[in-house]
PDB file of C-alpha atoms in Angstrom:
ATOM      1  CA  UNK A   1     -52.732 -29.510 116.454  1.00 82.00           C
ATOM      2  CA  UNK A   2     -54.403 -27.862 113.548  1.00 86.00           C
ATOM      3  CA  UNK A   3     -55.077 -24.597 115.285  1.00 87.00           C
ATOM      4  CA  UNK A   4     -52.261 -24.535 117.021  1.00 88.00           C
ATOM      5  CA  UNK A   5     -50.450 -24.794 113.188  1.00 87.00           C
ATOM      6  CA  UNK A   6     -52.732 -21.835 112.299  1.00 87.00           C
ATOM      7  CA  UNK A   7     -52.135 -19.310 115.230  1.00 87.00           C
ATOM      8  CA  UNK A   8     -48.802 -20.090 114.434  1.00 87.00           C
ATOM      9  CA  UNK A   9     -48.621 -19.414 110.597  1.00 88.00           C
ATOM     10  CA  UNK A  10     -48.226 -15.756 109.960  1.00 85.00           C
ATOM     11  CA  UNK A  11     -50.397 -16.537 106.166  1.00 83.00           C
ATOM     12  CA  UNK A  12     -53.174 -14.480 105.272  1.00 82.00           C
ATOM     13  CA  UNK A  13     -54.814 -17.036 103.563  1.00 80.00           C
ATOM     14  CA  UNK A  14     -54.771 -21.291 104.680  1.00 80.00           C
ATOM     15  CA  UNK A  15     -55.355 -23.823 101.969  1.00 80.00           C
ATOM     16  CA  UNK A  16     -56.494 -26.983 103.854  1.00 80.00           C
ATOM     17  CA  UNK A  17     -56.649 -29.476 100.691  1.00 80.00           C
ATOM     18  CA  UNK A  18     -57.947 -33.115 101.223  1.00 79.00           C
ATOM     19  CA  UNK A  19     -59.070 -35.750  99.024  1.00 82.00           C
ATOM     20  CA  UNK A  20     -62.695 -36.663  99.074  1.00 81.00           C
ATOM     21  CA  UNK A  21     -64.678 -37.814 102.366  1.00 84.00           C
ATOM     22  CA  UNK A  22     -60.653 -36.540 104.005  1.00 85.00           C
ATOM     23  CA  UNK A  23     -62.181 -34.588 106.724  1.00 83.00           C
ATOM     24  CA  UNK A  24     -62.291 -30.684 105.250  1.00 84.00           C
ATOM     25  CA  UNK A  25     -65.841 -29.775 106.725  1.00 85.00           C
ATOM     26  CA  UNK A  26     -64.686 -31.406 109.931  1.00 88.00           C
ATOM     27  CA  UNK A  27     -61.176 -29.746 110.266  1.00 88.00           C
ATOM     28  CA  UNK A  28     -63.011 -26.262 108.937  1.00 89.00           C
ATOM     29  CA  UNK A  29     -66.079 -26.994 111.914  1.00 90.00           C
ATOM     30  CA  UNK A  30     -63.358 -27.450 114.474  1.00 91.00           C
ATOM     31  CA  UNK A  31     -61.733 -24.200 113.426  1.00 91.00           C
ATOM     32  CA  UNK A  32     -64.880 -22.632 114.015  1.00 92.00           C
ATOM     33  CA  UNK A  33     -65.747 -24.042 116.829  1.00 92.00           C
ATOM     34  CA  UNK A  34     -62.620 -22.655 118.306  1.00 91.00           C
ATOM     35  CA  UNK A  35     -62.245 -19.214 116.782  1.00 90.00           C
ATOM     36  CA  UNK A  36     -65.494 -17.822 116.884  1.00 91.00           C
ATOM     37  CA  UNK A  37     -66.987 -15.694 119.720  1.00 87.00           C
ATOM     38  CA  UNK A  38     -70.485 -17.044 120.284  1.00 85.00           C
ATOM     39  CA  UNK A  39     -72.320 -16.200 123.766  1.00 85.00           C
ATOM     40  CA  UNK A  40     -72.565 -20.368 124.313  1.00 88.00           C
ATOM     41  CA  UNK A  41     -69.280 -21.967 125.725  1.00 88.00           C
ATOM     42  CA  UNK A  42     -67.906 -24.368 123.708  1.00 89.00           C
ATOM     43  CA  UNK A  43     -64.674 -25.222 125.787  1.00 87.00           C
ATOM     44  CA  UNK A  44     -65.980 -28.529 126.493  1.00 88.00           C
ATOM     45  CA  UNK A  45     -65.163 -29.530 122.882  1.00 89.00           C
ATOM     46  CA  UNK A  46     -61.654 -29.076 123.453  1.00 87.00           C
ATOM     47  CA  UNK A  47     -61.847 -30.891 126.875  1.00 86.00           C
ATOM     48  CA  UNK A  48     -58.783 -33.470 127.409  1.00 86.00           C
ATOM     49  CA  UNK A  49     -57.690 -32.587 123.168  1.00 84.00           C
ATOM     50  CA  UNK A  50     -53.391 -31.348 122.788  1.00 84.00           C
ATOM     51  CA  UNK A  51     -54.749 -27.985 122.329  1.00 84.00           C
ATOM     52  CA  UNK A  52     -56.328 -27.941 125.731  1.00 79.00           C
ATOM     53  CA  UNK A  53     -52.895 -28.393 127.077  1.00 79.00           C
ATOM     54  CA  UNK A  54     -50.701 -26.241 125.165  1.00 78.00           C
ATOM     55  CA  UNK A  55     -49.268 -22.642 125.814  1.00 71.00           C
ATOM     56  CA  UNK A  56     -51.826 -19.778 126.774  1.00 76.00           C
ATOM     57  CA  UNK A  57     -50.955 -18.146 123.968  1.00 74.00           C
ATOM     58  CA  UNK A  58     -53.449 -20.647 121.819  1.00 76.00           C
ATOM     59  CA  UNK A  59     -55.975 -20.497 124.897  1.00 79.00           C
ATOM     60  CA  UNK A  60     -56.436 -16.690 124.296  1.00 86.00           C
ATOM     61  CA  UNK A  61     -57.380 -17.206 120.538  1.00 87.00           C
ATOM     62  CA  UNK A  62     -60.403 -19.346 122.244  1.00 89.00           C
ATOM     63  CA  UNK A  63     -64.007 -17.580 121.427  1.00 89.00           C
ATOM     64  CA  UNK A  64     -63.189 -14.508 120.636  1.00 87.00           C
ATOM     65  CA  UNK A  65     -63.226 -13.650 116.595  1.00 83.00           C
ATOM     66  CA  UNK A  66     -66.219 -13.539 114.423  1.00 82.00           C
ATOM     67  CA  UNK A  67     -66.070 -16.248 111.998  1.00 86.00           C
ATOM     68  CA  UNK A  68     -67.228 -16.164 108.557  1.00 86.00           C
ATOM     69  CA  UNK A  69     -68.186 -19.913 107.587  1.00 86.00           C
ATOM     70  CA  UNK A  70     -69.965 -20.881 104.142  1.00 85.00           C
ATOM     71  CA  UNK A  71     -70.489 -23.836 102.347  1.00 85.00           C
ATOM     72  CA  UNK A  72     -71.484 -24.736  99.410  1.00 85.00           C
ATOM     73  CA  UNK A  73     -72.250 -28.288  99.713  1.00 84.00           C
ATOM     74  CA  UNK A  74     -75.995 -27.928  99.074  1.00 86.00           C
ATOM     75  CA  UNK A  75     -75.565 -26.085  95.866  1.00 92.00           C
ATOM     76  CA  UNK A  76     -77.003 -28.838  93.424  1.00 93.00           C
ATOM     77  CA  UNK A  77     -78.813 -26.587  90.917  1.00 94.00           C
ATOM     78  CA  UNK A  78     -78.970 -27.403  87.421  1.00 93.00           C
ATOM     79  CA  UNK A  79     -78.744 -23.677  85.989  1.00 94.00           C
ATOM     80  CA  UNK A  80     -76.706 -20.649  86.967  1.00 89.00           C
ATOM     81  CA  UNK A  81     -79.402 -18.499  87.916  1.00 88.00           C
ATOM     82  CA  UNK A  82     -80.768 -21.273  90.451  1.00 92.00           C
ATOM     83  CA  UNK A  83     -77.114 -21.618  91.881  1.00 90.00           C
ATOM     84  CA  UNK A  84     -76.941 -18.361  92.238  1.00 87.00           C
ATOM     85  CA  UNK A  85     -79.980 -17.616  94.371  1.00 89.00           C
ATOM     86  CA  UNK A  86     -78.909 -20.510  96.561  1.00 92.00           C
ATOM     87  CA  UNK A  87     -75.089 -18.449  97.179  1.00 90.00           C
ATOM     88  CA  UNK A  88     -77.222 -15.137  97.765  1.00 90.00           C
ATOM     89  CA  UNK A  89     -79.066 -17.077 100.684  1.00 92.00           C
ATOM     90  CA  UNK A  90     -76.332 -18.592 101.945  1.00 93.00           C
ATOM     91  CA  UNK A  91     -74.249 -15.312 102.211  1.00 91.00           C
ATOM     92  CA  UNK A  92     -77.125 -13.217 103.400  1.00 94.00           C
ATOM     93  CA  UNK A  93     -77.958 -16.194 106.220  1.00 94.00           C
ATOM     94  CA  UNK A  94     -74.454 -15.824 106.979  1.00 92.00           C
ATOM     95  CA  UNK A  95     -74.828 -11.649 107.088  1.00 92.00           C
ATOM     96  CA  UNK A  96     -78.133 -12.049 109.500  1.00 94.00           C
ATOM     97  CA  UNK A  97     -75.051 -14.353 112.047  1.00 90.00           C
ATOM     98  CA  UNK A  98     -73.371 -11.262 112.814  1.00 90.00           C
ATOM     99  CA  UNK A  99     -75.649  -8.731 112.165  1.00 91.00           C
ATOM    100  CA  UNK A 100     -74.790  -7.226 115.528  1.00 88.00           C
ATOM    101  CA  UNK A 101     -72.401  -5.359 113.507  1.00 88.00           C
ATOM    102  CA  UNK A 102     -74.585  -2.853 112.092  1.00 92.00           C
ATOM    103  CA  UNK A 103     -74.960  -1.765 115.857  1.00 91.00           C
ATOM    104  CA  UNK A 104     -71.448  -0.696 116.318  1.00 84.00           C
ATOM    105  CA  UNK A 105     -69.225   1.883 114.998  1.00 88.00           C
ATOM    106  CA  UNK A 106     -66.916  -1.150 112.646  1.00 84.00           C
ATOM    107  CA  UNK A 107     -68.500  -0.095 109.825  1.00 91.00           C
ATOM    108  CA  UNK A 108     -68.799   3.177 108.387  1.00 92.00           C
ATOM    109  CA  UNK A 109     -72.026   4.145 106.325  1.00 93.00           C
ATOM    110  CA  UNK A 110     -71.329   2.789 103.096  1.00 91.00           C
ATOM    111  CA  UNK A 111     -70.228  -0.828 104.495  1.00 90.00           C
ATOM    112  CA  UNK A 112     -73.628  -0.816 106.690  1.00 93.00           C
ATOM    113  CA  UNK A 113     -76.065  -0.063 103.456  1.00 91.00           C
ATOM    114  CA  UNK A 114     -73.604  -2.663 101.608  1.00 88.00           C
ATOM    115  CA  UNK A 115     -74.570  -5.034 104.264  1.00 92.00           C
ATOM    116  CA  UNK A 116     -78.142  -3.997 104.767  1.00 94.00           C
ATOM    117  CA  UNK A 117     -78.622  -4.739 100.875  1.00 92.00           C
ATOM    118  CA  UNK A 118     -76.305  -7.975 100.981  1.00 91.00           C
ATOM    119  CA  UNK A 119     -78.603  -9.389 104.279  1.00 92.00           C
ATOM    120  CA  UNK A 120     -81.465  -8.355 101.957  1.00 93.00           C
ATOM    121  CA  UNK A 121     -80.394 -10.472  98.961  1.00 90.00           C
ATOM    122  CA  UNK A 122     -80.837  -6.851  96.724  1.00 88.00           C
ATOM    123  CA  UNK A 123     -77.282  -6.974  95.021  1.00 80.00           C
ATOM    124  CA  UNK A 124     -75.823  -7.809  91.723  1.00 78.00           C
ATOM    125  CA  UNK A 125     -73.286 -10.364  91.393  1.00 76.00           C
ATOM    126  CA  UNK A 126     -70.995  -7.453  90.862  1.00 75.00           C
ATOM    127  CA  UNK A 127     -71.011  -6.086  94.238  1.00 74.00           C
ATOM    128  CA  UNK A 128     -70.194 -10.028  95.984  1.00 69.00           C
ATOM    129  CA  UNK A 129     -67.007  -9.621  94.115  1.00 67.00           C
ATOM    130  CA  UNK A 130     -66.456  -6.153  96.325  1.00 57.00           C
ATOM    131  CA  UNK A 131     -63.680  -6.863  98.902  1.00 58.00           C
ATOM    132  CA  UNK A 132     -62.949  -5.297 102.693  1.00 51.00           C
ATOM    133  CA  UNK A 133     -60.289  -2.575 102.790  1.00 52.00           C
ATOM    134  CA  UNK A 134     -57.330  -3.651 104.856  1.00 48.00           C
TER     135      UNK A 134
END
């Protein structure tokens, strides 16, 4: 009942600490799986689970946000500058996911060359530190 906790929470930001080998990637995959609009269906995953059987209110959260998901897992370099081209191609593989948005009229100019050069990999580490306007 994870996500149903979540749609639930009016917080901004969750904090899901574990301990080690506790299930975070798992409980963050799930999440995913659920929140994100993707043209495959992925309702079977949720087939027979307590969320399945709950209020519509949690059904119509099913599939239908863009979902940012990195991790950082991989990241085994022994120097900063290595590390730091592995977190540049992890964001900008991450950019390329949804880079239907350049299409629409979301962003205004100035996000879509910000994107164009963050898909690109042509940014300082400055301008990752840059955050979305509320």
């Amino acid at each position: 009942m994870l996500i149903q906790e979540i749609i639930d929470s009016d917080a901004e930001v969750v904090l899901l600490p574990r301990p080690r080998r506790f299930g975070k990637s798992f409980n963050l995959s799930m999440l995913r799986y659920f929140f994100e609009k993707i043209d495959e269906d992925r309702s079977y995953l949720f087939e027979g689970l307590e969320i399945e059987k709950v209020e519509e209110k949690f059904q119509n959260h099913f599939g239908i946000n863009p979902v940012i998901f990195l991790t950082f897992k991989d990241i085994k370099e022994q120097n900063w500058a290595g590390a730091l081209a592995k977190i540049k191609k992890i964001i900008s593989e991450e950019y390329k996911r949804h880079e239907y948005l350049l299409a629409g009229d979301f962003l205004d100019k100035y996000e879509k060359e910000r994107f164009i050069k963050t898909l690109s990999m042509e940014v300082d580490v400055i301008f990752y530190e840059w955050r979305f306007k509320r």
